[in-house]
PDB file of C-alpha atoms and ligand atoms in Angstrom:
ATOM      1  CA  MET A 177       0.000   0.000   0.000  1.00  0.00           C
ATOM      2  CA  SER A 178       1.281   3.464  -0.742  1.00  0.00           C
ATOM      3  CA  ARG A 179       0.452   6.349   1.566  1.00  0.00           C
ATOM      4  CA  LYS A 180       0.485  10.024   0.813  1.00  0.00           C
ATOM      5  CA  GLY A 181       3.584  11.809   2.035  1.00  0.00           C
ATOM      6  CA  LEU A 182       5.772   8.733   2.502  1.00  0.00           C
ATOM      7  CA  ALA A 183       9.084   8.468   0.692  1.00  0.00           C
ATOM      8  CA  PRO A 184       9.479   5.243  -1.326  1.00  0.00           C
ATOM      9  CA  GLY A 185      10.551   2.523   1.127  1.00  0.00           C
ATOM     10  CA  GLU A 186       9.554   4.527   4.224  1.00  0.00           C
ATOM     11  CA  PRO A 187       7.285   2.716   6.695  1.00  0.00           C
ATOM     12  CA  HIS A 188       4.100   4.325   7.965  1.00  0.00           C
ATOM     13  CA  VAL A 189       4.230   2.538  11.326  1.00  0.00           C
ATOM     14  CA  LEU A 190       7.443   1.346  12.940  1.00  0.00           C
ATOM     15  CA  VAL A 191       7.229  -1.351  15.606  1.00  0.00           C
ATOM     16  CA  VAL A 192      10.382  -1.325  17.707  1.00  0.00           C
ATOM     17  CA  LYS A 193      10.966  -4.399  19.812  1.00  0.00           C
ATOM     18  CA  VAL A 194      13.682  -3.828  22.386  1.00  0.00           C
ATOM     19  CA  GLY A 195      14.992  -7.306  23.163  1.00  0.00           C
ATOM     20  CA  GLY A 196      15.117  -8.445  26.736  1.00  0.00           C
ATOM     21  CA  GLY A 197      18.709  -9.518  26.099  1.00  0.00           C
ATOM     22  CA  LEU A 198      19.574  -5.796  26.093  1.00  0.00           C
ATOM     23  CA  LEU A 199      18.052  -5.333  29.542  1.00  0.00           C
ATOM     24  CA  SER A 200      19.137  -8.385  31.538  1.00  0.00           C
ATOM     25  CA  ASP A 201      21.083 -11.629  31.373  1.00  0.00           C
ATOM     26  CA  LYS A 202      18.623 -14.514  31.069  1.00  0.00           C
ATOM     27  CA  ARG A 203      21.332 -17.128  31.638  1.00  0.00           C
ATOM     28  CA  THR A 204      22.073 -15.879  35.139  1.00  0.00           C
ATOM     29  CA  GLY A 205      18.544 -14.684  35.936  1.00  0.00           C
ATOM     30  CA  GLY A 206      19.976 -11.214  36.564  1.00  0.00           C
ATOM     31  CA  GLY A 207      17.906  -8.096  37.251  1.00  0.00           C
ATOM     32  CA  THR A 208      16.583  -5.662  34.652  1.00  0.00           C
ATOM     33  CA  SER A 209      18.863  -2.695  33.959  1.00  0.00           C
ATOM     34  CA  SER A 210      16.949   0.518  34.660  1.00  0.00           C
ATOM     35  CA  SER A 211      19.752   2.555  33.100  1.00  0.00           C
ATOM     36  CA  ALA A 212      19.394   0.607  29.825  1.00  0.00           C
ATOM     37  CA  ILE A 213      15.638   1.305  29.867  1.00  0.00           C
ATOM     38  CA  ASP A 214      16.331   4.959  30.587  1.00  0.00           C
ATOM     39  CA  ASP A 215      18.837   5.276  27.735  1.00  0.00           C
ATOM     40  CA  PHE A 216      16.498   3.593  25.246  1.00  0.00           C
ATOM     41  CA  ALA A 217      13.633   5.758  26.569  1.00  0.00           C
ATOM     42  CA  ALA A 218      15.656   8.849  25.628  1.00  0.00           C
ATOM     43  CA  LEU A 219      16.140   7.476  22.098  1.00  0.00           C
ATOM     44  CA  LEU A 220      12.429   6.669  21.815  1.00  0.00           C
ATOM     45  CA  ASP A 221      11.531  10.145  23.079  1.00  0.00           C
ATOM     46  CA  ASP A 222      13.486  11.598  20.161  1.00  0.00           C
ATOM     47  CA  LEU A 223      11.966   9.102  17.704  1.00  0.00           C
ATOM     48  CA  VAL A 224       8.368   9.818  18.773  1.00  0.00           C
ATOM     49  CA  THR A 225       9.051  13.569  18.615  1.00  0.00           C
ATOM     50  CA  ALA A 226      10.211  13.133  15.007  1.00  0.00           C
ATOM     51  CA  TYR A 227       7.469  10.642  14.052  1.00  0.00           C
ATOM     52  CA  PRO A 228       4.482  11.216  16.365  1.00  0.00           C
ATOM     53  CA  GLY A 229       1.777   8.555  16.175  1.00  0.00           C
ATOM     54  CA  ARG A 230       3.902   6.263  14.021  1.00  0.00           C
ATOM     55  CA  VAL A 231       5.903   4.319  16.628  1.00  0.00           C
ATOM     56  CA  VAL A 232       4.810   1.315  18.699  1.00  0.00           C
ATOM     57  CA  LEU A 233       7.111  -0.068  21.401  1.00  0.00           C
ATOM     58  CA  VAL A 234       7.187  -3.770  22.217  1.00  0.00           C
ATOM     59  CA  THR A 235       9.346  -4.571  25.199  1.00  0.00           C
ATOM     60  CA  GLY A 236      11.164  -7.880  25.430  1.00  0.00           C
ATOM     61  CA  GLY A 237      10.923  -9.803  28.662  1.00  0.00           C
ATOM     62  CA  GLY A 238      14.492 -10.705  29.557  1.00  0.00           C
ATOM     63  CA  SER A 239      15.037 -12.761  32.665  1.00  0.00           C
ATOM     64  CA  LEU A 240      12.080 -11.070  34.404  1.00  0.00           C
ATOM     65  CA  CYS A 241       9.552 -12.726  32.062  1.00  0.00           C
ATOM     66  CA  HIS A 242      11.454 -15.796  30.837  1.00  0.00           C
ATOM     67  CA  THR A 243      11.852 -17.053  34.414  1.00  0.00           C
ATOM     68  CA  VAL A 244       8.055 -17.115  34.676  1.00  0.00           C
ATOM     69  CA  GLY A 245       7.559 -18.290  31.068  1.00  0.00           C
ATOM     70  CA  VAL A 246       9.630 -21.450  31.464  1.00  0.00           C
ATOM     71  CA  GLY A 247       7.408 -22.420  34.406  1.00  0.00           C
ATOM     72  CA  VAL A 248       4.200 -22.215  32.398  1.00  0.00           C
ATOM     73  CA  ASN A 249       2.803 -25.715  32.172  1.00  0.00           C
ATOM     74  CA  GLU A 250       0.090 -25.659  29.565  1.00  0.00           C
ATOM     75  CA  LYS A 251      -0.724 -29.341  29.980  1.00  0.00           C
ATOM     76  CA  GLY A 252      -0.918 -29.434  33.776  1.00  0.00           C
ATOM     77  CA  ASP A 253      -2.811 -26.163  34.239  1.00  0.00           C
ATOM     78  CA  PRO A 254      -4.369 -24.747  31.064  1.00  0.00           C
ATOM     79  CA  PHE A 255      -4.522 -21.299  32.673  1.00  0.00           C
ATOM     80  CA  SER A 256      -0.975 -21.173  34.056  1.00  0.00           C
ATOM     81  CA  ALA A 257       0.131 -18.649  31.389  1.00  0.00           C
ATOM     82  CA  VAL A 258      -1.855 -16.027  33.315  1.00  0.00           C
ATOM     83  CA  ALA A 259       1.233 -15.826  35.567  1.00  0.00           C
ATOM     84  CA  LEU A 260       2.996 -13.883  32.810  1.00  0.00           C
ATOM     85  CA  THR A 261       0.737 -10.898  33.503  1.00  0.00           C
ATOM     86  CA  GLU A 262       2.694  -9.747  36.536  1.00  0.00           C
ATOM     87  CA  PRO A 263       6.269  -9.627  35.173  1.00  0.00           C
ATOM     88  CA  ALA A 264       5.096  -8.435  31.736  1.00  0.00           C
ATOM     89  CA  PHE A 265       3.202  -5.549  33.286  1.00  0.00           C
ATOM     90  CA  ALA A 266       6.125  -4.735  35.593  1.00  0.00           C
ATOM     91  CA  MET A 267       8.266  -4.463  32.443  1.00  0.00           C
ATOM     92  CA  LYS A 268       5.709  -2.291  30.618  1.00  0.00           C
ATOM     93  CA  TRP A 269       5.435  -0.097  33.697  1.00  0.00           C
ATOM     94  CA  ALA A 270       9.220   0.347  34.001  1.00  0.00           C
ATOM     95  CA  TRP A 271       9.254   1.613  30.387  1.00  0.00           C
ATOM     96  CA  THR A 272       6.158   3.733  30.843  1.00  0.00           C
ATOM     97  CA  ALA A 273       7.592   5.431  33.937  1.00  0.00           C
ATOM     98  CA  ALA A 274      10.937   6.123  32.210  1.00  0.00           C
ATOM     99  CA  LEU A 275       9.199   7.483  29.105  1.00  0.00           C
ATOM    100  CA  ARG A 276       6.708   9.615  31.027  1.00  0.00           C
ATOM    101  CA  ALA A 277       9.562  11.087  33.088  1.00  0.00           C
ATOM    102  CA  ARG A 278      10.798  12.465  29.745  1.00  0.00           C
ATOM    103  CA  GLY A 279       7.385  13.751  28.739  1.00  0.00           C
ATOM    104  CA  VAL A 280       6.495  10.943  26.316  1.00  0.00           C
ATOM    105  CA  ARG A 281       2.810  10.043  26.438  1.00  0.00           C
ATOM    106  CA  ALA A 282       3.490   6.309  26.825  1.00  0.00           C
ATOM    107  CA  VAL A 283       0.435   4.095  27.256  1.00  0.00           C
ATOM    108  CA  PRO A 284       0.908   0.484  28.429  1.00  0.00           C
ATOM    109  CA  LEU A 285      -1.643  -1.861  26.875  1.00  0.00           C
ATOM    110  CA  GLN A 286      -2.369  -5.480  27.672  1.00  0.00           C
ATOM    111  CA  VAL A 287      -2.201  -7.609  24.517  1.00  0.00           C
ATOM    112  CA  ALA A 288      -4.291 -10.275  26.297  1.00  0.00           C
ATOM    113  CA  ALA A 289      -7.233  -7.865  26.256  1.00  0.00           C
ATOM    114  CA  MET A 290      -7.063  -7.154  22.527  1.00  0.00           C
ATOM    115  CA  ALA A 291      -5.844 -10.390  20.886  1.00  0.00           C
ATOM    116  CA  TRP A 292      -7.007 -14.006  20.841  1.00  0.00           C
ATOM    117  CA  GLU A 293      -6.597 -17.169  18.805  1.00  0.00           C
ATOM    118  CA  ASP A 294      -9.347 -18.024  16.312  1.00  0.00           C
ATOM    119  CA  THR A 295     -10.552 -21.519  15.421  1.00  0.00           C
ATOM    120  CA  ALA A 296      -7.955 -21.736  12.628  1.00  0.00           C
ATOM    121  CA  GLY A 297      -5.215 -21.089  15.209  1.00  0.00           C
ATOM    122  CA  GLU A 298      -4.543 -17.576  13.856  1.00  0.00           C
ATOM    123  CA  VAL A 299      -3.954 -14.689  16.246  1.00  0.00           C
ATOM    124  CA  VAL A 300      -6.544 -11.997  15.638  1.00  0.00           C
ATOM    125  CA  ALA A 301      -6.795  -8.651  17.393  1.00  0.00           C
ATOM    126  CA  ASN A 302      -8.929  -5.600  17.832  1.00  0.00           C
ATOM    127  CA  THR A 303      -6.443  -2.750  17.512  1.00  0.00           C
ATOM    128  CA  ALA A 304      -8.898   0.133  17.907  1.00  0.00           C
ATOM    129  CA  VAL A 305      -7.264   1.333  21.145  1.00  0.00           C
ATOM    130  CA  VAL A 306      -3.782   1.213  19.601  1.00  0.00           C
ATOM    131  CA  ARG A 307      -5.047   3.315  16.689  1.00  0.00           C
ATOM    132  CA  ARG A 308      -6.674   5.866  19.028  1.00  0.00           C
ATOM    133  CA  VAL A 309      -3.486   6.149  21.087  1.00  0.00           C
ATOM    134  CA  LEU A 310      -1.411   6.633  17.918  1.00  0.00           C
ATOM    135  CA  ALA A 311      -3.898   9.188  16.606  1.00  0.00           C
ATOM    136  CA  GLU A 312      -3.101  11.298  19.682  1.00  0.00           C
ATOM    137  CA  GLY A 313       0.609  11.153  18.839  1.00  0.00           C
ATOM    138  CA  ALA A 314       1.211   8.924  21.865  1.00  0.00           C
ATOM    139  CA  LEU A 315       3.290   5.755  22.205  1.00  0.00           C
ATOM    140  CA  PRO A 316       1.602   2.380  22.805  1.00  0.00           C
ATOM    141  CA  VAL A 317       3.756   0.122  25.006  1.00  0.00           C
ATOM    142  CA  LEU A 318       3.123  -3.596  24.456  1.00  0.00           C
ATOM    143  CA  SER A 319       4.847  -6.754  25.671  1.00  0.00           C
ATOM    144  CA  SER A 320       4.555 -10.526  25.618  1.00  0.00           C
ATOM    145  CA  ASP A 321       1.344 -11.680  27.211  1.00  0.00           C
ATOM    146  CA  PHE A 322      -0.975 -14.643  27.469  1.00  0.00           C
ATOM    147  CA  ILE A 323      -3.762 -15.025  24.894  1.00  0.00           C
ATOM    148  CA  VAL A 324      -6.926 -17.093  24.981  1.00  0.00           C
ATOM    149  CA  THR A 325      -6.729 -20.027  22.546  1.00  0.00           C
ATOM    150  CA  ALA A 326      -9.515 -21.420  20.391  1.00  0.00           C
ATOM    151  CA  ALA A 327      -9.758 -24.278  22.894  1.00  0.00           C
ATOM    152  CA  GLY A 328     -10.456 -21.801  25.698  1.00  0.00           C
ATOM    153  CA  THR A 329      -7.080 -22.270  27.390  1.00  0.00           C
ATOM    154  CA  LEU A 330      -4.320 -19.701  27.750  1.00  0.00           C
ATOM    155  CA  ARG A 331      -0.968 -19.673  25.981  1.00  0.00           C
ATOM    156  CA  ILE A 332       2.008 -17.349  25.774  1.00  0.00           C
ATOM    157  CA  LEU A 333       2.260 -14.906  22.871  1.00  0.00           C
ATOM    158  CA  SER A 334       5.971 -14.040  22.822  1.00  0.00           C
ATOM    159  CA  SER A 335       7.130 -10.479  22.253  1.00  0.00           C
ATOM    160  CA  ASP A 336       8.452 -11.497  18.815  1.00  0.00           C
ATOM    161  CA  TYR A 337       4.912 -12.490  17.791  1.00  0.00           C
ATOM    162  CA  VAL A 338       3.209  -9.423  19.335  1.00  0.00           C
ATOM    163  CA  PRO A 339       4.128  -7.083  16.396  1.00  0.00           C
ATOM    164  CA  GLY A 340       2.036  -9.383  14.193  1.00  0.00           C
ATOM    165  CA  ILE A 341      -1.161  -7.835  15.555  1.00  0.00           C
ATOM    166  CA  LEU A 342      -0.116  -4.594  13.837  1.00  0.00           C
ATOM    167  CA  VAL A 343       0.541  -6.167  10.442  1.00  0.00           C
ATOM    168  CA  HIS A 344      -2.648  -4.848   8.987  1.00  0.00           C
ATOM    169  CA  GLU A 345      -3.754  -2.528   6.210  1.00  0.00           C
ATOM    170  CA  GLN A 346      -4.652   0.115   8.818  1.00  0.00           C
ATOM    171  CA  PHE A 347      -0.978   0.528   9.787  1.00  0.00           C
ATOM    172  CA  ALA A 348       0.706  -0.363   6.474  1.00  0.00           C
ATOM    173  CA  PRO A 349       3.399  -0.148   5.361  1.00  0.00           C
ATOM    174  CA  VAL A 350       4.687  -1.656   8.615  1.00  0.00           C
ATOM    175  CA  ARG A 351       8.331  -2.145   9.536  1.00  0.00           C
ATOM    176  CA  ILE A 352       9.221  -4.338  12.521  1.00  0.00           C
ATOM    177  CA  VAL A 353      12.684  -3.800  13.949  1.00  0.00           C
ATOM    178  CA  THR A 354      13.810  -6.203  16.639  1.00  0.00           C
ATOM    179  CA  LEU A 355      16.752  -4.724  18.501  1.00  0.00           C
ATOM    180  CA  ALA A 356      18.829  -7.546  19.940  1.00  0.00           C
ATOM    181  CA  ASP A 357      22.114  -8.139  21.754  1.00  0.00           C
ATOM    182  CA  VAL A 358      23.498  -9.510  18.453  1.00  0.00           C
ATOM    183  CA  PRO A 359      23.788  -7.618  15.129  1.00  0.00           C
ATOM    184  CA  GLY A 360      21.499 -10.031  13.248  1.00  0.00           C
ATOM    185  CA  ILE A 361      21.690 -13.745  12.463  1.00  0.00           C
ATOM    186  CA  LEU A 362      25.361 -14.580  12.747  1.00  0.00           C
ATOM    187  CA  THR A 363      26.697 -17.011  10.151  1.00  0.00           C
ATOM    188  CA  GLY A 364      29.296 -18.440  12.546  1.00  0.00           C
ATOM    189  CA  THR A 365      29.551 -19.158  16.252  1.00  0.00           C
ATOM    190  CA  GLU A 366      31.681 -16.117  17.090  1.00  0.00           C
ATOM    191  CA  LEU A 367      30.099 -12.769  17.961  1.00  0.00           C
ATOM    192  CA  ASP A 368      32.165 -11.118  15.215  1.00  0.00           C
ATOM    193  CA  SER A 369      31.029 -13.622  12.539  1.00  0.00           C
ATOM    194  CA  PRO A 370      29.477 -12.074   9.421  1.00  0.00           C
ATOM    195  CA  VAL A 371      25.744 -11.372   9.605  1.00  0.00           C
ATOM    196  CA  LEU A 372      23.296 -13.101   7.255  1.00  0.00           C
ATOM    197  CA  PRO A 373      21.979 -10.094   5.282  1.00  0.00           C
ATOM    198  CA  HIS A 374      18.664 -11.587   4.132  1.00  0.00           C
ATOM    199  CA  VAL A 375      16.440 -14.486   5.123  1.00  0.00           C
ATOM    200  CA  ASP A 376      14.830 -16.150   2.134  1.00  0.00           C
ATOM    201  CA  LEU A 377      11.169 -16.718   3.034  1.00  0.00           C
ATOM    202  CA  ASP A 378      11.081 -19.650   0.629  1.00  0.00           C
ATOM    203  CA  ASP A 379      14.109 -21.282   2.258  1.00  0.00           C
ATOM    204  CA  LEU A 380      13.978 -20.759   6.030  1.00  0.00           C
ATOM    205  CA  ALA A 381      16.122 -23.866   6.482  1.00  0.00           C
ATOM    206  CA  GLN A 382      19.180 -21.829   5.504  1.00  0.00           C
ATOM    207  CA  ALA A 383      18.657 -19.397   8.425  1.00  0.00           C
ATOM    208  CA  GLU A 384      17.586 -22.195  10.782  1.00  0.00           C
ATOM    209  CA  SER A 385      20.811 -24.086  10.117  1.00  0.00           C
ATOM    210  CA  LEU A 386      22.759 -21.122  11.535  1.00  0.00           C
ATOM    211  CA  ILE A 387      20.978 -21.059  14.889  1.00  0.00           C
ATOM    212  CA  TRP A 388      22.899 -22.097  17.992  1.00  0.00           C
ATOM    213  CA  PRO A 389      21.372 -24.369  20.639  1.00  0.00           C
ATOM    214  CA  THR A 390      19.498 -22.450  23.346  1.00  0.00           C
ATOM    215  CA  GLY A 391      19.556 -22.981  27.092  1.00  0.00           C
ATOM    216  CA  GLU A 392      16.502 -23.944  29.104  1.00  0.00           C
ATOM    217  CA  TRP A 393      16.317 -20.417  30.527  1.00  0.00           C
ATOM    218  CA  ASP A 394      14.681 -19.217  27.311  1.00  0.00           C
ATOM    219  CA  ALA A 395      10.902 -19.718  27.161  1.00  0.00           C
ATOM    220  CA  THR A 396      10.353 -18.623  23.548  1.00  0.00           C
ATOM    221  CA  GLY A 397      13.083 -20.191  21.423  1.00  0.00           C
ATOM    222  CA  ALA A 398      15.537 -17.239  21.351  1.00  0.00           C
ATOM    223  CA  MET A 399      16.756 -16.641  17.767  1.00  0.00           C
ATOM    224  CA  ALA A 400      14.854 -19.635  16.332  1.00  0.00           C
ATOM    225  CA  GLY A 401      11.596 -18.246  17.749  1.00  0.00           C
ATOM    226  CA  LYS A 402      12.432 -14.785  16.442  1.00  0.00           C
ATOM    227  CA  VAL A 403      13.070 -16.032  12.895  1.00  0.00           C
ATOM    228  CA  ALA A 404       9.841 -18.062  12.865  1.00  0.00           C
ATOM    229  CA  ALA A 405       7.828 -15.083  14.152  1.00  0.00           C
ATOM    230  CA  LEU A 406       9.384 -12.538  11.788  1.00  0.00           C
ATOM    231  CA  ALA A 407       8.993 -14.857   8.796  1.00  0.00           C
ATOM    232  CA  GLU A 408       5.293 -15.077   9.611  1.00  0.00           C
ATOM    233  CA  HIS A 409       5.002 -11.269   9.802  1.00  0.00           C
ATOM    234  CA  ALA A 410       6.991 -10.878   6.571  1.00  0.00           C
ATOM    235  CA  ARG A 411       4.729 -13.315   4.712  1.00  0.00           C
ATOM    236  CA  ARG A 412       1.803 -11.124   5.765  1.00  0.00           C
ATOM    237  CA  GLY A 413       3.511  -8.069   4.274  1.00  0.00           C
ATOM    238  CA  ALA A 414       5.688  -6.530   7.013  1.00  0.00           C
ATOM    239  CA  GLU A 415       9.296  -5.575   6.466  1.00  0.00           C
ATOM    240  CA  CYS A 416      11.203  -7.157   9.363  1.00  0.00           C
ATOM    241  CA  LEU A 417      14.740  -6.636  10.599  1.00  0.00           C
ATOM    242  CA  ILE A 418      17.019  -7.933  13.317  1.00  0.00           C
ATOM    243  CA  THR A 419      19.812  -5.570  14.291  1.00  0.00           C
ATOM    244  CA  ARG A 420      21.801  -4.719  17.376  1.00  0.00           C
ATOM    245  CA  GLY A 421      20.313  -2.308  19.890  1.00  0.00           C
ATOM    246  CA  ASP A 422      22.793   0.255  21.173  1.00  0.00           C
ATOM    247  CA  GLN A 423      21.616   2.259  24.160  1.00  0.00           C
ATOM    248  CA  ARG A 424      24.382   4.786  23.440  1.00  0.00           C
ATOM    249  CA  ALA A 425      23.448   5.295  19.778  1.00  0.00           C
ATOM    250  CA  PRO A 426      23.149   9.001  18.879  1.00  0.00           C
ATOM    251  CA  SER A 427      19.659   8.483  17.422  1.00  0.00           C
ATOM    252  CA  LEU A 428      17.187   5.860  16.216  1.00  0.00           C
ATOM    253  CA  ARG A 429      15.712   8.071  13.484  1.00  0.00           C
ATOM    254  CA  TYR A 430      17.433   6.017  10.775  1.00  0.00           C
ATOM    255  CA  LEU A 431      14.957   3.221  11.605  1.00  0.00           C
ATOM    256  CA  PHE A 432      12.403   5.111   9.475  1.00  0.00           C
ATOM    257  CA  ASP A 433      14.762   5.531   6.513  1.00  0.00           C
ATOM    258  CA  PRO A 434      14.268   3.409   3.394  1.00  0.00           C
ATOM    259  CA  LEU A 435      16.557   0.392   3.804  1.00  0.00           C
ATOM    260  CA  SER A 436      18.609   1.498   0.821  1.00  0.00           C
ATOM    261  CA  CYS A 437      19.621   4.593   2.847  1.00  0.00           C
ATOM    262  CA  TRP A 438      20.676   2.783   6.038  1.00  0.00           C
ATOM    263  CA  PRO A 439      24.298   3.367   7.012  1.00  0.00           C
ATOM    264  CA  SER A 440      26.403   0.465   5.694  1.00  0.00           C
ATOM    265  CA  SER A 441      28.162   0.433   9.072  1.00  0.00           C
ATOM    266  CA  ILE A 442      25.016  -1.050  10.657  1.00  0.00           C
ATOM    267  CA  PRO A 443      24.794  -4.824  10.122  1.00  0.00           C
ATOM    268  CA  ARG A 444      21.285  -6.283  10.015  1.00  0.00           C
ATOM    269  CA  THR A 445      19.310  -9.281   8.870  1.00  0.00           C
ATOM    270  CA  VAL A 446      16.313  -8.389   6.712  1.00  0.00           C
ATOM    271  CA  ILE A 447      13.330 -10.740   6.690  1.00  0.00           C
ATOM    272  CA  ALA A 448      10.991  -9.512   3.986  1.00  0.00           C
ATOM    273  CA  ARG A 449       9.723 -10.428   0.582  1.00  0.00           C
ATOM    274  CA  ARG A 450      12.343  -9.302  -1.883  1.00  0.00           C
ATOM    275  CA  GLN A 451      11.087  -6.497  -4.085  1.00  0.00           C
ATOM    276  CA  SER A 452      10.329  -8.124  -7.411  1.00  0.00           C
ATOM    277  CA  ALA A 453      12.199  -6.627 -10.325  1.00  0.00           C
ATOM    278  CA  PRO A 454      10.032  -4.353 -12.469  1.00  0.00           C
ATOM    279  CA  LEU A 455       8.551  -6.233 -15.426  1.00  0.00           C
ATOM    280  CA  ALA A 456      10.227  -5.505 -18.729  1.00  0.00           C
ATOM    281  CA  PRO A 457       8.020  -3.420 -21.005  1.00  0.00           C
ATOM    282  CA  ILE A 458       6.215  -5.422 -23.678  1.00  0.00           C
ATOM    283  CA  ASP A 459       7.030  -4.216 -27.217  1.00  0.00           C
TER     284      ASP A 459
HETATM  285  N1  LIG B 578      23.026 -17.622  14.598  1.00  0.00           N
HETATM  286  C1  LIG B 578      22.779 -16.804  15.626  1.00  0.00           C
HETATM  287  N2  LIG B 578      23.099 -15.504  15.519  1.00  0.00           N
HETATM  288  C2  LIG B 578      22.861 -14.646  16.506  1.00  0.00           C
HETATM  289  N3  LIG B 578      22.293 -14.992  17.705  1.00  0.00           N
HETATM  290  C3  LIG B 578      21.935 -16.282  17.875  1.00  0.00           C
HETATM  291  C4  LIG B 578      22.163 -17.237  16.844  1.00  0.00           C
HETATM  292  N4  LIG B 578      21.692 -18.421  17.287  1.00  0.00           N
HETATM  293  C5  LIG B 578      21.234 -18.235  18.512  1.00  0.00           C
HETATM  294  N5  LIG B 578      21.365 -16.946  18.892  1.00  0.00           N
HETATM  295  C6  LIG B 578      20.970 -16.403  20.209  1.00  0.00           C
HETATM  296  O1  LIG B 578      19.797 -15.632  20.082  1.00  0.00           O
HETATM  297  C7  LIG B 578      19.881 -14.602  21.080  1.00  0.00           C
HETATM  298  C8  LIG B 578      18.861 -13.527  20.759  1.00  0.00           C
HETATM  299  O2  LIG B 578      17.569 -14.014  21.053  1.00  0.00           O
HETATM  300  P1  LIG B 578      16.934 -13.733  22.495  1.00  0.00           P
HETATM  301  O3  LIG B 578      15.570 -14.343  22.542  1.00  0.00           O
HETATM  302  O4  LIG B 578      17.881 -14.078  23.583  1.00  0.00           O
HETATM  303  O5  LIG B 578      16.868 -12.162  22.485  1.00  0.00           O
HETATM  304  P2  LIG B 578      15.629 -11.219  22.669  1.00  0.00           P
HETATM  305  O6  LIG B 578      14.474 -11.760  21.904  1.00  0.00           O
HETATM  306  O7  LIG B 578      16.152  -9.896  22.301  1.00  0.00           O
HETATM  307  O8  LIG B 578      15.322 -11.319  24.202  1.00  0.00           O
HETATM  308  P3  LIG B 578      13.853 -11.521  24.871  1.00  0.00           P
HETATM  309  O9  LIG B 578      13.359 -12.860  24.405  1.00  0.00           O
HETATM  310  O10 LIG B 578      14.136 -11.496  26.328  1.00  0.00           O
HETATM  311  O11 LIG B 578      13.060 -10.371  24.390  1.00  0.00           O
HETATM  312  C9  LIG B 578      21.328 -14.172  21.009  1.00  0.00           C
HETATM  313  O12 LIG B 578      21.742 -13.518  22.179  1.00  0.00           O
HETATM  314  C10 LIG B 578      22.039 -15.496  20.812  1.00  0.00           C
HETATM  315  O13 LIG B 578      22.413 -16.065  22.049  1.00  0.00           O
HETATM  316 MG1  LIG B 579      13.586 -13.754  22.647  1.00  0.00          MG
END
């Protein structure tokens, strides 16, 4: 969809997921860094000032939420995922407080109250409140949550899947940027290995083969879960990226730039349908 006033390749709505790995160490169960939240809040303040009503924040859970998530036993207690409410809201509130302290009109919203699973197993949502909040130039703050399944039980909707509720004509074109503690999908096992520039939606096995084994401290599949979620969003039309989050970055405004204008110094993995080459004119 093209929208009036947008440069070619510029998203209308940008969903920024700040990965929990940037806020805490899940392996050790360490606490959430309030200074990291504060630094990213300053960057988001600037971004919302430049693009009011066009940014949605999704906060990752880090050890705060994964510790609870790994304990969710869907078979034993079909409602145990409700336990995620407390840490997920604590995380949303930490962001909201830091953003409001800077004057950002941040509004924490519970995904569980706007999204559910339909009988085909698809996540559907009523995003009217998100749209109203954006229309006021404010910043919706979302996180992982439980959702009600078609079977009437509860399950976790991870923060990598949450942006999917915004992949809709009403917000299009949508870009989803997941800021992580890695610069994208690394093609080797070292942190300075080259980054896979593009995930082929017709050959996910290539990206999956690069994924390292994950510890039991992760409730949502770490990078494997992220790739699966972003591939789903990309198939539905979103432009998705994984790149490193830097709390000391001078600005996040480049996140709205057409990808062709991104600084080459910023590695990233793009998960999106490749733009098809223009058809040759018929003589
Ligand atoms: N090939 C790979 N390249 C890069 N990271 C990988 C790869 N395979 C596995 N990983 C792991 O995936 C992690 C990123 O996913 P993770 O779920 O931990 O982050 P997050 O989604 O930002 O955090 P949260 O789930 O708390 O929001 C990396 O820190 C790394 O340990
Ligand atoms: Mg994760």
